[in-house]
Amino acid sequence: MYAWLWRRLPGGPVTRLLCCAVLLTAVAALLWHVIFPWAETLLPFDDSVVGPTRES
């Protein structure tokens, strides 16, 4: 997959490296600001119990 992406990017090695850095930053920002907040509502991380519980 990385070889496919490297071959498709324009320019020489330095330009390709910069394009890869920009793409990586864009994907990370998309995950951080859109996907992770959406997925957080679906995950049970807030269902913790602190303190004593009632036993039946």
CSV table of N, CA and C in Angstrom, one decimal:
chain,number,residue,atom,x,y,z
A,1,MET,N,0.8,-1.2,0.0
A,1,MET,CA,0.0,0.0,0.0
A,1,MET,C,0.9,1.3,0.0
A,2,TYR,N,1.9,1.3,0.8
A,2,TYR,CA,2.8,2.4,0.9
A,2,TYR,C,3.5,2.6,-0.5
A,3,ALA,N,3.9,1.5,-1.1
A,3,ALA,CA,4.6,1.7,-2.4
A,3,ALA,C,3.6,2.2,-3.4
A,4,TRP,N,2.3,1.8,-3.4
A,4,TRP,CA,1.3,2.3,-4.3
A,4,TRP,C,1.2,3.8,-4.1
A,5,LEU,N,1.1,4.2,-2.9
A,5,LEU,CA,0.9,5.7,-2.6
A,5,LEU,C,2.1,6.4,-3.0
A,6,TRP,N,3.3,5.9,-2.8
A,6,TRP,CA,4.6,6.6,-3.1
A,6,TRP,C,4.7,6.8,-4.7
A,7,ARG,N,4.3,5.7,-5.4
A,7,ARG,CA,4.3,5.8,-6.9
A,7,ARG,C,3.3,6.9,-7.4
A,8,ARG,N,2.2,7.0,-6.7
A,8,ARG,CA,1.1,7.9,-7.2
A,8,ARG,C,1.4,9.4,-6.9
A,9,LEU,N,2.2,9.7,-5.9
A,9,LEU,CA,2.5,11.1,-5.6
A,9,LEU,C,3.4,11.8,-6.6
A,10,PRO,N,3.1,13.1,-6.8
A,10,PRO,CA,3.9,13.8,-7.9
A,10,PRO,C,5.3,14.2,-7.3
A,11,GLY,N,6.2,14.5,-8.2
A,11,GLY,CA,7.5,15.1,-7.9
A,11,GLY,C,8.5,14.1,-7.5
A,12,GLY,N,9.6,14.7,-7.0
A,12,GLY,CA,10.8,13.9,-6.6
A,12,GLY,C,10.6,13.4,-5.2
A,13,PRO,N,11.7,12.8,-4.6
A,13,PRO,CA,11.6,12.2,-3.3
A,13,PRO,C,11.2,13.2,-2.2
A,14,VAL,N,11.8,14.4,-2.3
A,14,VAL,CA,11.5,15.4,-1.2
A,14,VAL,C,10.1,15.9,-1.3
A,15,THR,N,9.6,16.1,-2.5
A,15,THR,CA,8.2,16.5,-2.7
A,15,THR,C,7.2,15.4,-2.2
A,16,ARG,N,7.6,14.2,-2.5
A,16,ARG,CA,6.7,13.0,-2.1
A,16,ARG,C,6.7,12.9,-0.6
A,17,LEU,N,7.9,13.1,0.0
A,17,LEU,CA,8.0,13.1,1.5
A,17,LEU,C,7.1,14.1,2.1
A,18,LEU,N,7.1,15.3,1.6
A,18,LEU,CA,6.3,16.4,2.1
A,18,LEU,C,4.8,16.1,1.9
A,19,CYS,N,4.5,15.6,0.8
A,19,CYS,CA,3.1,15.2,0.5
A,19,CYS,C,2.6,14.1,1.5
A,20,CYS,N,3.5,13.1,1.8
A,20,CYS,CA,3.1,12.1,2.7
A,20,CYS,C,2.9,12.7,4.1
A,21,ALA,N,3.8,13.7,4.5
A,21,ALA,CA,3.6,14.3,5.8
A,21,ALA,C,2.3,15.1,5.9
A,22,VAL,N,1.9,15.8,4.8
A,22,VAL,CA,0.7,16.5,4.8
A,22,VAL,C,-0.5,15.5,4.8
A,23,LEU,N,-0.4,14.5,4.1
A,23,LEU,CA,-1.5,13.5,4.1
A,23,LEU,C,-1.7,12.8,5.5
A,24,LEU,N,-0.5,12.5,6.1
A,24,LEU,CA,-0.6,11.9,7.4
A,24,LEU,C,-1.2,12.9,8.5
A,25,THR,N,-0.8,14.2,8.4
A,25,THR,CA,-1.4,15.2,9.3
A,25,THR,C,-2.9,15.3,9.0
A,26,ALA,N,-3.3,15.3,7.8
A,26,ALA,CA,-4.7,15.5,7.5
A,26,ALA,C,-5.5,14.3,8.0
A,27,VAL,N,-5.0,13.1,7.8
A,27,VAL,CA,-5.7,11.9,8.4
A,27,VAL,C,-5.8,11.9,9.9
A,28,ALA,N,-4.7,12.3,10.5
A,28,ALA,CA,-4.7,12.4,12.0
A,28,ALA,C,-5.7,13.4,12.5
A,29,ALA,N,-5.7,14.6,11.8
A,29,ALA,CA,-6.7,15.6,12.2
A,29,ALA,C,-8.1,15.2,12.0
A,30,LEU,N,-8.4,14.5,10.9
A,30,LEU,CA,-9.7,13.9,10.7
A,30,LEU,C,-10.1,12.9,11.8
A,31,LEU,N,-9.2,12.1,12.1
A,31,LEU,CA,-9.5,11.1,13.2
A,31,LEU,C,-9.7,11.8,14.5
A,32,TRP,N,-8.8,12.7,14.8
A,32,TRP,CA,-8.9,13.4,16.1
A,32,TRP,C,-10.1,14.2,16.3
A,33,HIS,N,-10.5,15.0,15.3
A,33,HIS,CA,-11.6,15.9,15.4
A,33,HIS,C,-13.0,15.4,15.0
A,34,VAL,N,-13.1,14.3,14.2
A,34,VAL,CA,-14.3,13.9,13.7
A,34,VAL,C,-14.6,12.4,14.1
A,35,ILE,N,-13.8,11.5,13.8
A,35,ILE,CA,-14.1,10.1,14.0
A,35,ILE,C,-14.0,9.7,15.5
A,36,PHE,N,-13.0,10.1,16.2
A,36,PHE,CA,-12.9,9.8,17.7
A,36,PHE,C,-14.0,10.4,18.5
A,37,PRO,N,-14.4,11.6,18.3
A,37,PRO,CA,-15.5,12.1,19.1
A,37,PRO,C,-16.8,11.4,18.8
A,38,TRP,N,-17.0,11.0,17.5
A,38,TRP,CA,-18.2,10.3,17.2
A,38,TRP,C,-18.2,8.9,17.8
A,39,ALA,N,-17.1,8.2,17.8
A,39,ALA,CA,-17.0,6.9,18.3
A,39,ALA,C,-17.0,6.8,19.8
A,40,GLU,N,-16.6,7.9,20.5
A,40,GLU,CA,-16.6,8.0,21.9
A,40,GLU,C,-18.1,7.8,22.5
A,41,THR,N,-19.1,8.2,21.8
A,41,THR,CA,-20.4,8.1,22.3
A,41,THR,C,-20.9,6.6,22.2
A,42,LEU,N,-20.2,5.8,21.4
A,42,LEU,CA,-20.6,4.4,21.2
A,42,LEU,C,-19.8,3.5,22.2
A,43,LEU,N,-18.8,4.0,22.8
A,43,LEU,CA,-17.9,3.1,23.6
A,43,LEU,C,-18.3,3.3,25.1
A,44,PRO,N,-18.1,2.2,25.9
A,44,PRO,CA,-18.6,2.2,27.3
A,44,PRO,C,-17.5,2.7,28.3
A,45,PHE,N,-16.7,3.7,28.0
A,45,PHE,CA,-15.7,4.2,28.9
A,45,PHE,C,-16.3,4.9,30.1
A,46,ASP,N,-17.5,5.5,30.0
A,46,ASP,CA,-18.0,6.2,31.1
A,46,ASP,C,-18.9,5.4,32.0
A,47,ASP,N,-18.9,4.1,31.8
A,47,ASP,CA,-19.8,3.2,32.6
A,47,ASP,C,-19.0,2.6,33.8
A,48,SER,N,-18.1,3.4,34.4
A,48,SER,CA,-17.4,2.8,35.5
A,48,SER,C,-18.1,3.1,36.8
A,49,VAL,N,-17.8,2.4,37.8
A,49,VAL,CA,-18.4,2.5,39.2
A,49,VAL,C,-17.3,2.8,40.1
A,50,VAL,N,-17.3,3.9,40.9
A,50,VAL,CA,-16.4,4.2,41.9
A,50,VAL,C,-17.1,4.2,43.2
A,51,GLY,N,-16.6,3.5,44.1
A,51,GLY,CA,-17.2,3.4,45.4
A,51,GLY,C,-17.9,2.1,45.6
A,52,PRO,N,-18.6,1.9,46.8
A,52,PRO,CA,-19.3,0.7,47.1
A,52,PRO,C,-20.5,0.5,46.2
A,53,THR,N,-20.8,-0.7,45.9
A,53,THR,CA,-22.0,-1.1,45.1
A,53,THR,C,-22.9,-1.8,46.0
A,54,ARG,N,-24.2,-1.8,45.6
A,54,ARG,CA,-25.2,-2.6,46.3
A,54,ARG,C,-25.2,-4.0,45.8
A,55,GLU,N,-25.2,-4.9,46.7
A,55,GLU,CA,-25.2,-6.3,46.2
A,55,GLU,C,-26.6,-6.8,46.4
A,56,SER,N,-27.1,-7.7,45.6
A,56,SER,CA,-28.4,-8.3,45.6
A,56,SER,C,-28.5,-9.4,46.6
